[in-house]
Structures are given as C-alpha cells and as structure tokens.
Amino acid sequence: MPVAGLGSRSLAWLIDAFIKSLALTALAVVLELLGEVGGGLLLISMFALFWLYNVLFEVLYHGATPGKRVLGLRVLNANGTPVGWRGSMIRNLIRFVDAFPGTYAVGCVAVLLNENFQRLGDSAAGTVVVYDVRQESRSAIEGAEPVELRTVLSLDEQQAIVSFGVRANRLNSQRAEELASLLEPVIANVDSSRLAGHASWLMSGRSSS
Amino acid sequence: MNQGAFESQNASTWRAYDDWIRVLSGKRTGPDAQGVSLKELATEFPAAYRKICHHLALARARRYSLELENRLNQMALEGHQHLYRSRPQLFGSILRFFSVSFPAAFRREWRCLLISALAFYGPGLAMGLAVQIQPELAFSVVDAQSIAQIETMYDPANSALGRERQSDTDVYMFGFYIYNNISIGFQTFAGGLVFGLGTLFYLCFNGLYIGTVASHLTSIEYSHTFWSFVSGHSAFELTGIVIFGGAGLMMGYAAIAPGSRSRWHAIRDRAVEGLPLVVGGTLMLVAAAFVEAFWSSTTWPSASIKYAVGGVLWLSVGLYFWLFGRHES
C-alpha cells in the first residue's frame, strides 16, 4: 500500500484540528450555562480531545480520524494489520515530541528522513499511515478490439503497453496520443486506439490469433 | 496462460473469497454471503487466503495487468488483516490489569522507576533544604508573583482557608487537575523518546518546583495548612509522576542502549512494555485529581484526620505495589 506523505497528512491534521475546535467551541457555549461545573467539564473535554480523539478514532473507526478519512488515509501496523490500542496509544502519546516546538517541526523532519514517512511516534509504535486505495474502475481495455502485435517485445515492454491500455480512457486524448507516439520507432503508425488494441491483444487475444 | 484465461479460470475462487471477506467485515450483504457458515469459514478461509497469495505472485511474475495485480493485492491484504489482526485486549481484562499487570510491571521495572524517583525527589529534597538555609533561593525557581499567589492560598489567617470552596469550584478544580496533571504525565513519558532527556527534564523541574513551594510555605509557618492539604492526594500524585517518568526512562534507555535489536525495534518493545505503567499512572493521577478536588480542599476535618487519611493512602499504595500480582508474575 502506498504510504502517505507530508502534504496529505498535514491536511488531515488541519481538518481534525478544525473539527476539534468546532467541538470545543460548541461545548464551551453549552457548558457556559453550568458555571464553574461547566468549566471543569470543559477542561476534561479538552483533555479528552487532545489525547483521546486520535486513539479512539484510529482503533474503533477503521484506523482513521475523520480528517484522515476525508483524505483517504489510514493508520496500519507496519506489517499491514489494523492498528490496535497499543500502537495507537504509543503513536499518539509520542505526538507530543513530534509536535515540538508547537509547529510539528520535529515530526516533519522525521517524516522527510524516513523511507516510510513515519514520524517519531510511528517509528516508536511500529505504525504507518497509508492511502486506503480501492480501485473500482474497470479496465478500459475491454472495449478495444484486439489488434495483433508483430513486434517481439520483452515482458517489461509488454506490461507497459498493457498499463497504457488500462489507463487510456482516464487520460485526455492529447496526452494519450503523445504517450502512444513515443512508440513510433518501435511500432509503425501507432496511435492511442491502436495501442489500446495491442494491449487488449496482449492481455486476452493472443492465444486465439 | 494469458490473463483472460487466468481470470476466467479463477473467477469463482475469487468470488467465494470476496464473500468470505464480506462476512468477516460484518457486511453480510453480498448476494451469496448468507450461505457461508462459520465452520466453513474457519476451515477453508486460510487455504483460500494462501491461494490468493499464490495468484498474486503468479500475476506479478507473469506481468499481468497492474489492475489485476492491484485487485489481487487488495484481496490478499484484506485477508491478511482478518487473519493476523491483534484482537483488542485492553478493555477485556481490566481486572487482570489492576490485580496483576500493573503492579507486576511496577516491580519488574524497578530500576527505571528508582532512577525516576531519584530524579524527581532528589532535586526536590535538595531544593527544599537549600530554601530552609537560604530562603531567598525560593525566588530563583518560582517567580515572586506565583509565590504570592500560593501564599494567599495557604494563609492560615485567611478565615476560609483559601481552599474552602463552593462545590461548583471543586468540579472545576477536578477538571483542571485532570487536564493539567495528566498532560504533564503524558509529556513526561513521551519525552523519554529523546534518550530520556525530556523525561529527566520534567522530573527535575517538577521536583524542584514542588520542593521549593513546600519548603517555602513551611518556613513561613504555613506548614499546617499546606501539609494537611497535600497529604491526601500526594500518595497518588507523586507516585503517578514517578511511574510516568519510569515508563519514559524505559524508552530512553532503549534508545541509548538498544542491545542486539535495532534502535527503533528496541524502543518499540520497551514502549509496549511500559504501556501498563502509562495506563496505571493515568488512573493514579485521575484518583489524585479526585482526592485533591473533593477531599483535600475540605476544611471540616481536622488536620490530624487529614494526615491520618494521607498516611493510610500512602500505606495502601505501598502495599498494593508490593503484594499484588506476586504469585502470577
């Protein structure tokens, strides 16, 4: 699974911070009515939002706080299993060190230096933040009529053509033509629809022709 | 075998597997999911998982389309997550935590806790002695304004004793102690990651501060109001701070001397071993906040009753960590 970088994680953090401040403001307005008791409850809520918000969401809500959910991120153990209480507690307690000195400077440097983009809390807990990808779109290749390819190509080259066929209808037409034209030296008179046909032939039609 | 044939040959296997995943995820909405029995699931799912992994490896080796590879990867990942996930255990064994894990961890990690206690009480006692000899030293640790504020709180001449409050205020102070003290506890633990330095800083700083205030109030004859106030919650609060410090130092020591493991691996292992102390320390600080807000602040009991309660609580905390969970650890 692709690990998530600084940008999307910062955005997720911003969304969470926004949600937390909204919740706190709403609580403050309501608890204001209760006087000193309300003040005490507000402080307890602040404590809970600071320290428990992430842990509870990560453990009970598919490894994602609402901010991470919006950006399609998810916290996993480094071995790919869902994060549990231990991992989540450690990574969110160490958050205090990553947030130092109030701007997440330590955490940002740690993320940039780590091959899996783990901040210190992630490294200590053995967790990673990944994109929760689910490819639903069906291949564009199926629409293309198989076109026999008479050039001998290596497996890597064949796979590149198949990948092109899969992605072709998600590209705009100029870009598709531009990519296809790169193959002009190898395949004569190539264009994007013909290349998609080759891709279709490579994937399914080869044995029949 | 080309990709098309591979897909059509295995389509039924993959569909059955997807149904199992749906059942495991609690989404029994698939068209065929109703027919899946749990027994069938338990006996056949692992084999199906291995088959998917095999198909994934084949798809990679044969350079089938990325899309198919991704799909199989996704299927393998979901199966992996269901087979190998660790079941949440924290809430399932609260009783065991109190009767065994927490006190056992306390005894097992006595070295780190001892260093933590020394780093906390050492500077506190030293500063307390220093202030007795040279009272002005108090102002080098705590600024004059804070000292004046603390003095008004414990002034025996104050008819309401400064601490007799409306019960509303008790709840407010409870919230404040929870928020303030436990946050400091968590920071003391987290700071241990930086080779233990952050933990030592918090321990020394808080030790110095508490020692200074206690010594200053004693030397200006406010000792009765001060000591009777703190005696109730001190057992939970001071021990709680030392416990957080010990858990932080466990991580710190792993960072300095990881032994035969990689540094992060050692830190991870020690952090996990220290978690019972963090959870237990948190609960002790919650108890301290409760006692401090609702008992320590009351004025109706005489000072001797408060000292007696404080003594009993210290004794209980000591006996708890000494005796509990012995036979099982």
Coordinates of C-alpha atoms in Angstrom, one line a residue:
Chain A
M1 CA 0.0 0.0 0.0
P2 CA 1.4 3.4 -0.8
V3 CA 2.5 5.4 2.3
A4 CA 1.1 8.9 2.7
G5 CA 3.4 11.9 2.6
L6 CA 3.6 15.1 4.5
G7 CA 1.1 17.1 2.4
S8 CA -2.0 14.8 2.8
R9 CA -1.2 14.1 6.4
S10 CA -0.9 17.8 7.2
L11 CA -4.2 18.4 5.5
A12 CA -5.8 15.6 7.5
W13 CA -4.4 17.1 10.7
L14 CA -5.8 20.5 9.7
I15 CA -9.3 19.0 9.2
D16 CA -9.1 17.2 12.5
A17 CA -7.9 20.4 14.3
F18 CA -10.9 22.2 12.7
I19 CA -13.3 19.5 13.9
K20 CA -11.8 19.6 17.4
S21 CA -12.0 23.3 17.7
L22 CA -15.6 23.3 16.4
A23 CA -16.5 20.7 19.0
L24 CA -14.7 22.6 21.8
T25 CA -16.5 25.8 20.8
A26 CA -19.9 24.1 20.8
L27 CA -19.1 22.5 24.2
A28 CA -17.9 25.8 25.6
V29 CA -21.2 27.5 24.6
V30 CA -23.3 24.8 26.2
L31 CA -21.2 24.3 29.3
E32 CA -21.0 28.0 29.9
L33 CA -24.6 27.7 31.2
L34 CA -23.4 25.4 34.0
G35 CA -21.0 27.9 35.5
E36 CA -17.9 26.5 37.3
V37 CA -19.1 22.9 36.9
G38 CA -19.3 23.5 33.2
G39 CA -15.7 25.0 33.3
G40 CA -14.5 21.8 34.9
L41 CA -16.3 19.6 32.4
L42 CA -14.8 21.8 29.6
L43 CA -11.3 21.2 30.8
I44 CA -12.0 17.4 30.9
S45 CA -13.3 17.6 27.4
M46 CA -10.2 19.5 26.3
F47 CA -8.1 16.8 27.8
A48 CA -10.1 14.1 26.0
L49 CA -10.0 15.9 22.7
F50 CA -6.2 16.4 22.9
W51 CA -5.2 13.0 24.0
L52 CA -8.0 10.5 23.2
Y53 CA -9.6 11.8 19.9
N54 CA -7.0 10.2 17.7
V55 CA -6.7 6.9 19.7
L56 CA -10.4 6.3 19.8
F57 CA -11.0 7.0 16.1
E58 CA -7.9 5.1 15.0
V59 CA -8.8 2.0 16.9
L60 CA -12.6 2.0 16.6
Y61 CA -13.1 3.6 13.2
H62 CA -11.0 1.7 10.6
G63 CA -7.7 3.3 11.6
A64 CA -8.7 6.8 10.6
T65 CA -9.7 10.0 12.3
P66 CA -12.3 12.0 10.3
G67 CA -9.6 14.1 8.8
K68 CA -7.7 11.1 7.6
R69 CA -11.0 9.5 6.3
V70 CA -11.6 12.6 4.2
L71 CA -8.2 12.3 2.6
G72 CA -8.4 8.5 2.2
L73 CA -5.7 7.8 4.8
R74 CA -5.5 5.0 7.2
V75 CA -3.2 4.0 10.1
L76 CA -1.9 0.5 9.9
N77 CA 0.7 -1.5 11.8
A78 CA 3.9 -1.8 9.8
N79 CA 3.0 -5.5 9.0
G80 CA -0.2 -4.4 7.3
T81 CA -2.7 -5.3 10.1
P82 CA -5.1 -2.8 11.6
V83 CA -3.7 -0.6 14.3
G84 CA -4.6 -1.7 17.9
W85 CA -4.8 0.0 21.2
R86 CA -1.1 -0.3 21.9
G87 CA 0.1 1.0 18.6
S88 CA -2.3 3.9 18.6
M89 CA -1.7 4.9 22.2
I90 CA 2.1 5.0 21.7
R91 CA 2.0 6.9 18.4
N92 CA -0.4 9.5 19.8
L93 CA 1.5 9.9 23.1
I94 CA 4.7 10.4 21.2
R95 CA 2.8 13.0 19.2
F96 CA 3.9 15.4 21.9
V97 CA 7.6 15.0 20.8
D98 CA 6.7 15.3 17.1
A99 CA 4.7 18.4 17.7
F100 CA 7.6 20.1 19.4
P101 CA 8.1 23.1 19.4
G102 CA 4.4 23.6 18.7
T103 CA 4.8 23.5 14.9
Y104 CA 5.4 19.8 14.3
A105 CA 8.9 20.7 13.2
V106 CA 10.4 17.6 14.7
G107 CA 7.7 15.4 13.2
C108 CA 8.1 17.0 9.7
V109 CA 11.8 16.4 9.7
A110 CA 11.3 12.8 10.9
V111 CA 8.8 12.2 8.2
L112 CA 11.1 13.5 5.5
L113 CA 14.0 11.5 6.7
N114 CA 12.1 8.2 7.0
E115 CA 11.6 5.9 4.0
N116 CA 8.1 5.1 5.1
F117 CA 7.2 8.6 6.0
Q118 CA 6.9 7.6 9.7
R119 CA 7.1 10.4 12.3
L120 CA 8.8 9.5 15.6
G121 CA 5.5 8.3 17.1
D122 CA 5.0 6.0 14.1
S123 CA 8.5 4.6 14.4
A124 CA 8.1 4.0 18.2
A125 CA 4.7 2.4 17.7
G126 CA 5.6 0.5 14.5
T127 CA 2.8 2.1 12.5
V128 CA 2.5 3.6 9.1
V129 CA -0.1 6.0 7.5
V130 CA -1.1 4.7 4.1
Y131 CA -3.5 5.6 1.3
D132 CA -6.6 3.3 1.6
V133 CA -6.8 2.7 -2.1
R134 CA -9.6 0.7 -3.6
Q135 CA -9.5 0.6 -7.4
E136 CA -13.1 0.1 -8.5
S137 CA -12.9 1.4 -12.1
R138 CA -12.9 -1.4 -14.7
S139 CA -10.3 -1.6 -17.3
A140 CA -10.8 0.4 -20.5
I141 CA -9.1 -2.3 -22.4
E142 CA -12.2 -4.4 -22.7
G143 CA -13.8 -2.0 -25.2
A144 CA -10.8 -2.3 -27.6
E145 CA -10.8 -4.8 -30.4
P146 CA -7.7 -6.9 -30.2
V147 CA -5.0 -5.9 -32.7
E148 CA -2.2 -8.4 -33.3
L149 CA 1.3 -7.1 -32.4
R150 CA 4.0 -8.4 -34.7
T151 CA 7.0 -6.9 -32.9
V152 CA 8.8 -9.0 -30.4
L153 CA 8.8 -7.2 -27.0
S154 CA 10.2 -8.0 -23.6
L155 CA 7.9 -8.7 -20.7
D156 CA 8.5 -5.2 -19.2
E157 CA 7.7 -3.6 -22.6
Q158 CA 4.5 -5.7 -22.9
Q159 CA 3.5 -4.7 -19.4
A160 CA 4.0 -1.0 -20.2
I161 CA 1.6 -1.4 -23.2
V162 CA -1.0 -3.2 -21.0
S163 CA -0.7 -0.5 -18.4
F164 CA -1.3 2.1 -21.1
G165 CA -4.4 0.2 -22.2
V166 CA -5.7 0.1 -18.6
R167 CA -5.2 3.9 -18.1
A168 CA -6.0 5.1 -21.6
N169 CA -9.5 6.4 -21.0
R170 CA -8.5 8.2 -17.9
L171 CA -6.0 10.3 -19.9
N172 CA -7.1 13.2 -22.1
S173 CA -6.9 12.4 -25.8
Q174 CA -3.8 14.7 -26.5
R175 CA -1.9 13.1 -23.6
A176 CA -2.9 9.6 -24.8
E177 CA -1.7 10.4 -28.4
E178 CA 1.5 11.9 -27.0
L179 CA 2.3 8.8 -25.0
A180 CA 1.4 6.5 -27.8
S181 CA 3.6 8.4 -30.3
L182 CA 6.6 7.7 -28.2
L183 CA 6.4 4.1 -29.6
E184 CA 6.7 5.3 -33.2
P185 CA 10.3 4.0 -33.5
V186 CA 9.1 0.5 -32.4
I187 CA 5.6 0.2 -33.8
A188 CA 4.9 1.9 -37.1
N189 CA 1.8 4.2 -37.5
V190 CA 0.9 3.8 -33.9
D191 CA -1.9 5.8 -32.3
S192 CA -3.7 5.6 -29.0
S193 CA -6.6 3.4 -30.1
R194 CA -4.3 1.0 -31.9
L195 CA -2.1 0.8 -28.9
A196 CA -5.2 0.0 -26.7
G197 CA -5.9 -2.7 -29.3
H198 CA -2.4 -4.1 -28.8
A199 CA -2.9 -4.0 -25.1
S200 CA -6.2 -5.9 -25.4
W201 CA -4.5 -8.5 -27.7
L202 CA -1.6 -8.9 -25.2
M203 CA -3.9 -9.4 -22.4
S204 CA -6.5 -11.7 -23.8
G205 CA -6.5 -12.4 -27.5
R206 CA -3.0 -13.7 -28.0
S207 CA -3.8 -17.4 -27.9
S208 CA -6.7 -17.1 -30.3
S209 CA -4.8 -15.4 -33.1
Chain B
M1 CA -1.5 -18.8 -19.7
N2 CA -2.8 -15.4 -20.7
Q3 CA -4.6 -13.1 -18.4
G4 CA -8.1 -13.6 -19.7
A5 CA -7.9 -17.3 -19.2
F6 CA -6.3 -16.9 -15.8
E7 CA -9.2 -14.6 -14.7
S8 CA -12.0 -16.8 -16.0
Q9 CA -10.4 -19.9 -14.5
N10 CA -10.2 -18.4 -11.0
A11 CA -13.2 -16.2 -11.1
S12 CA -15.3 -18.5 -8.9
T13 CA -12.5 -18.9 -6.3
W14 CA -12.1 -15.1 -6.1
R15 CA -15.9 -14.6 -5.8
A16 CA -16.1 -17.0 -2.9
Y17 CA -13.2 -15.4 -1.2
D18 CA -14.8 -11.9 -1.6
D19 CA -17.9 -13.3 0.0
W20 CA -15.9 -14.5 3.0
I21 CA -14.3 -11.1 3.3
R22 CA -17.7 -9.5 3.3
V23 CA -18.9 -11.9 6.1
L24 CA -15.7 -11.2 8.1
S25 CA -16.1 -7.5 7.8
G26 CA -19.7 -7.8 9.1
K27 CA -21.2 -6.8 5.8
R28 CA -23.4 -9.8 5.1
T29 CA -25.0 -8.0 2.2
G30 CA -23.4 -9.9 -0.7
P31 CA -25.7 -12.0 -2.8
D32 CA -24.0 -15.3 -1.7
A33 CA -22.9 -14.3 1.7
Q34 CA -25.9 -15.8 3.5
G35 CA -24.9 -19.3 2.6
V36 CA -21.5 -19.1 4.2
S37 CA -21.3 -21.0 7.5
L38 CA -18.8 -20.1 10.2
K39 CA -17.4 -23.6 10.2
E40 CA -16.7 -23.5 6.5
L41 CA -15.1 -20.1 7.0
A42 CA -12.8 -21.3 9.8
T43 CA -11.6 -24.4 7.9
E44 CA -11.4 -23.1 4.3
F45 CA -10.6 -19.4 4.6
P46 CA -6.9 -19.8 5.4
A47 CA -6.4 -22.1 2.4
A48 CA -8.3 -19.6 0.2
Y49 CA -6.0 -16.8 1.5
R50 CA -2.9 -18.8 0.6
K51 CA -4.4 -19.4 -2.9
I52 CA -4.9 -15.7 -3.3
C53 CA -1.3 -15.0 -2.3
H54 CA -0.2 -17.6 -4.8
H55 CA -2.3 -16.0 -7.6
L56 CA -0.9 -12.6 -6.7
A57 CA 2.6 -14.0 -7.0
L58 CA 1.7 -15.5 -10.4
A59 CA 0.2 -12.3 -11.6
R60 CA 3.3 -10.5 -10.7
A61 CA 5.7 -13.0 -12.2
R62 CA 3.7 -13.2 -15.4
R63 CA 3.3 -9.5 -15.7
Y64 CA -0.4 -9.4 -15.9
S65 CA -2.0 -6.0 -15.9
L66 CA -1.4 -3.7 -13.0
E67 CA -5.1 -3.6 -12.3
L68 CA -5.4 -7.3 -11.8
E69 CA -2.3 -7.2 -9.6
N70 CA -3.8 -4.4 -7.5
R71 CA -7.0 -6.3 -7.2
L72 CA -5.3 -9.5 -6.0
N73 CA -3.1 -7.4 -3.7
Q74 CA -6.2 -5.8 -2.2
M75 CA -7.8 -9.2 -1.7
A76 CA -4.6 -10.6 -0.1
L77 CA -4.3 -7.5 2.1
E78 CA -7.9 -7.8 3.4
G79 CA -7.4 -11.5 4.1
H80 CA -4.1 -10.7 5.9
Q81 CA -5.8 -8.1 8.0
H82 CA -8.5 -10.5 9.1
L83 CA -6.2 -13.4 9.8
Y84 CA -3.4 -11.6 11.6
R85 CA -5.1 -8.7 13.3
S86 CA -4.5 -8.4 17.1
R87 CA -7.7 -8.6 19.0
P88 CA -8.2 -5.6 21.3
Q89 CA -7.3 -6.8 24.8
L90 CA -7.2 -3.6 26.8
F91 CA -10.8 -3.5 27.9
G92 CA -11.3 -7.2 28.1
S93 CA -9.0 -7.6 31.1
I94 CA -9.4 -4.6 33.3
L95 CA -9.5 -6.8 36.5
R96 CA -6.3 -8.6 35.4
F97 CA -4.7 -5.2 34.7
F98 CA -5.3 -4.0 38.3
S99 CA -4.6 -7.2 40.0
V100 CA -1.5 -8.4 38.0
S101 CA -0.2 -6.4 35.0
F102 CA 0.2 -3.0 36.6
P103 CA 1.8 -4.0 39.9
A104 CA 3.9 -6.6 38.2
A105 CA 5.2 -4.1 35.7
F106 CA 5.9 -1.7 38.6
R107 CA 8.1 -4.3 40.2
R108 CA 9.7 -5.6 37.0
E109 CA 10.8 -2.1 36.0
W110 CA 12.0 -1.1 39.5
R111 CA 15.4 0.1 38.1
C112 CA 13.8 2.7 35.8
L113 CA 11.3 3.7 38.5
L114 CA 14.1 4.1 41.0
I115 CA 16.0 6.4 38.7
S116 CA 12.8 8.3 38.0
A117 CA 12.1 8.7 41.8
L118 CA 15.7 9.9 42.3
A119 CA 15.4 12.4 39.5
F120 CA 12.1 13.7 41.0
Y121 CA 12.7 13.6 44.8
G122 CA 16.4 14.3 44.7
P123 CA 16.2 17.9 43.3
G124 CA 13.0 18.4 45.3
L125 CA 14.7 17.5 48.6
A126 CA 17.9 19.3 47.8
M127 CA 16.0 22.5 46.9
G128 CA 13.8 22.1 50.0
L129 CA 16.9 22.0 52.2
A130 CA 18.5 24.9 50.3
V131 CA 15.4 27.1 50.8
Q132 CA 15.5 26.3 54.6
I133 CA 19.0 27.6 54.8
Q134 CA 18.7 30.4 52.3
P135 CA 15.0 31.5 52.0
E136 CA 15.6 33.9 49.0
L137 CA 16.5 30.9 46.9
A138 CA 12.8 30.1 46.5
F139 CA 12.5 33.1 44.2
S140 CA 15.1 31.7 41.8
V141 CA 12.8 28.8 41.0
V142 CA 9.3 30.2 41.3
D143 CA 8.7 33.8 40.3
A144 CA 7.5 36.3 43.0
Q145 CA 4.0 36.6 41.7
S146 CA 3.3 32.9 41.8
I147 CA 4.8 32.7 45.3
A148 CA 2.4 35.5 46.4
Q149 CA -0.5 33.7 44.9
I150 CA 0.4 30.4 46.5
E151 CA 0.9 32.1 49.9
T152 CA -2.7 33.5 49.7
M153 CA -4.0 30.0 49.0
Y154 CA -2.5 28.5 52.2
D155 CA -2.6 31.5 54.5
P156 CA -3.9 30.3 57.9
A157 CA -5.1 33.8 58.7
N158 CA -7.5 33.5 55.8
S159 CA -10.8 32.7 57.6
A160 CA -12.0 30.5 54.7
L161 CA -8.5 29.0 54.5
G162 CA -8.4 29.9 50.8
R163 CA -9.4 26.4 49.9
E164 CA -12.9 26.1 51.3
R165 CA -14.9 26.5 48.1
Q166 CA -18.3 26.0 46.7
S167 CA -18.8 22.5 45.5
D168 CA -19.1 24.0 41.9
T169 CA -15.5 25.0 42.3
D170 CA -14.5 21.5 43.3
V171 CA -15.7 20.2 40.0
Y172 CA -13.8 23.0 38.2
M173 CA -10.6 22.1 40.0
F174 CA -11.2 18.4 39.3
G175 CA -11.3 19.2 35.6
F176 CA -8.2 21.4 35.9
Y177 CA -6.2 18.7 37.7
I178 CA -7.2 16.1 35.1
Y179 CA -6.3 18.4 32.2
N180 CA -3.1 19.8 33.7
N181 CA -1.6 16.9 35.7
I182 CA -2.2 14.1 33.2
S183 CA -1.0 16.2 30.3
I184 CA 2.2 16.7 32.2
G185 CA 2.4 13.0 32.9
F186 CA 2.0 12.1 29.2
Q187 CA 4.6 14.6 28.3
T188 CA 7.0 13.1 30.9
F189 CA 6.5 9.8 29.2
A190 CA 6.8 11.0 25.6
G191 CA 10.0 13.0 26.4
G192 CA 11.7 9.7 27.2
L193 CA 12.0 9.1 23.4
V194 CA 14.7 11.7 23.3
F195 CA 17.2 9.5 25.0
G196 CA 15.4 10.0 28.3
L197 CA 16.3 13.7 28.4
G198 CA 12.7 15.0 28.2
T199 CA 11.6 12.8 31.0
L200 CA 14.5 13.8 33.2
F201 CA 13.8 17.4 32.5
Y202 CA 10.1 17.2 33.5
L203 CA 11.0 15.1 36.6
C204 CA 13.7 17.5 37.8
F205 CA 11.7 20.6 37.0
N206 CA 8.6 19.4 38.8
G207 CA 10.7 18.1 41.7
L208 CA 12.4 21.5 42.1
Y209 CA 9.1 23.3 41.9
I210 CA 7.3 21.2 44.4
G211 CA 10.3 21.1 46.8
T212 CA 10.6 24.9 46.6
V213 CA 7.0 25.6 47.3
A214 CA 6.7 23.1 50.1
S215 CA 9.9 24.4 51.8
H216 CA 8.9 28.0 51.4
L217 CA 5.5 27.5 52.9
T218 CA 6.9 25.5 55.7
S219 CA 9.5 28.2 56.5
I220 CA 6.9 31.0 56.7
E221 CA 4.8 29.0 59.2
Y222 CA 2.0 28.0 56.8
S223 CA 3.0 24.4 57.1
H224 CA -0.1 23.2 58.8
T225 CA -2.5 24.3 56.0
F226 CA -0.1 23.2 53.3
W227 CA 0.8 19.8 54.5
S228 CA -2.7 18.8 55.6
F229 CA -3.9 19.9 52.2
V230 CA -1.4 17.9 50.2
S231 CA -1.2 14.8 52.4
G232 CA -4.4 13.3 50.9
H233 CA -3.6 13.2 47.3
S234 CA 0.2 13.1 47.5
A235 CA 0.4 9.3 47.5
F236 CA -1.4 9.0 44.2
E237 CA 0.0 12.1 42.6
L238 CA 3.7 11.8 43.4
T239 CA 3.8 8.1 42.7
G240 CA 1.9 8.7 39.5
I241 CA 4.5 11.2 38.3
V242 CA 7.4 8.8 39.2
I243 CA 5.6 6.0 37.3
F244 CA 5.2 8.1 34.1
G245 CA 8.9 9.0 34.5
G246 CA 9.9 5.4 34.8
A247 CA 8.0 4.4 31.6
G248 CA 9.7 7.3 29.8
L249 CA 13.1 6.2 31.0
M250 CA 12.4 2.7 29.8
M251 CA 12.1 4.1 26.3
G252 CA 15.1 6.4 26.8
Y253 CA 17.3 3.6 27.9
A254 CA 16.3 1.5 24.9
A255 CA 17.3 4.5 22.7
I256 CA 20.7 4.7 24.3
A257 CA 21.4 1.0 24.6
P258 CA 19.3 -1.0 22.2
G259 CA 21.4 -4.1 22.6
S260 CA 21.1 -6.7 19.9
R261 CA 17.9 -5.1 18.3
S262 CA 17.7 -2.2 16.0
R263 CA 17.2 1.1 17.9
W264 CA 13.6 1.6 16.8
H265 CA 12.8 -2.0 17.5
A266 CA 14.2 -1.7 21.0
I267 CA 12.2 1.5 21.6
R268 CA 9.0 -0.1 20.3
D269 CA 9.4 -3.2 22.5
R270 CA 10.1 -1.1 25.6
A271 CA 7.3 1.3 24.9
V272 CA 4.9 -1.6 24.7
E273 CA 6.2 -3.0 27.9
G274 CA 5.9 0.4 29.5
L275 CA 2.2 0.9 28.5
P276 CA 0.8 -0.7 31.6
L277 CA 2.7 1.9 33.6
V278 CA 1.3 4.7 31.4
V279 CA -2.3 3.5 31.8
G280 CA -1.8 2.8 35.5
G281 CA -0.1 6.2 36.0
T282 CA -3.0 7.9 34.3
L283 CA -5.5 6.2 36.6
M284 CA -3.5 7.2 39.6
L285 CA -3.5 10.8 38.5
V286 CA -7.2 10.6 38.0
A287 CA -7.6 9.3 41.5
A288 CA -5.2 12.1 42.8
A289 CA -7.3 14.7 41.0
F290 CA -10.5 13.3 42.6
V291 CA -9.0 13.3 46.1
E292 CA -7.4 16.7 45.6
A293 CA -10.6 18.3 44.4
F294 CA -13.2 16.7 46.7
W295 CA -11.3 15.8 49.8
S296 CA -8.1 17.8 50.2
S297 CA -10.0 21.1 49.8
T298 CA -12.5 20.4 52.5
T299 CA -12.0 22.2 55.8
W300 CA -14.3 20.4 58.2
P301 CA -11.9 17.6 59.1
S302 CA -9.1 18.5 61.5
A303 CA -5.6 18.4 60.3
S304 CA -4.9 15.2 62.1
I305 CA -7.7 13.4 60.3
K306 CA -6.2 14.6 57.0
Y307 CA -2.7 13.4 58.0
A308 CA -4.2 10.0 59.0
V309 CA -6.0 9.6 55.7
G310 CA -2.9 10.6 53.8
G311 CA -0.9 8.0 55.8
V312 CA -3.4 5.3 55.1
L313 CA -3.4 6.1 51.3
W314 CA 0.5 6.0 51.2
L315 CA 0.4 2.7 53.0
S316 CA -2.2 1.3 50.6
V317 CA -0.3 2.4 47.6
G318 CA 2.9 0.8 49.0
L319 CA 1.2 -2.4 49.9
Y320 CA -0.5 -2.6 46.5
F321 CA 2.7 -2.4 44.6
W322 CA 4.4 -4.7 47.0
L323 CA 1.9 -7.5 47.2
F324 CA -0.5 -7.6 44.2
G325 CA 0.0 -10.0 41.4
R326 CA 3.0 -11.6 43.0
H327 CA 2.2 -15.3 42.5
E328 CA 1.2 -14.8 38.9
S329 CA 4.2 -12.8 37.6

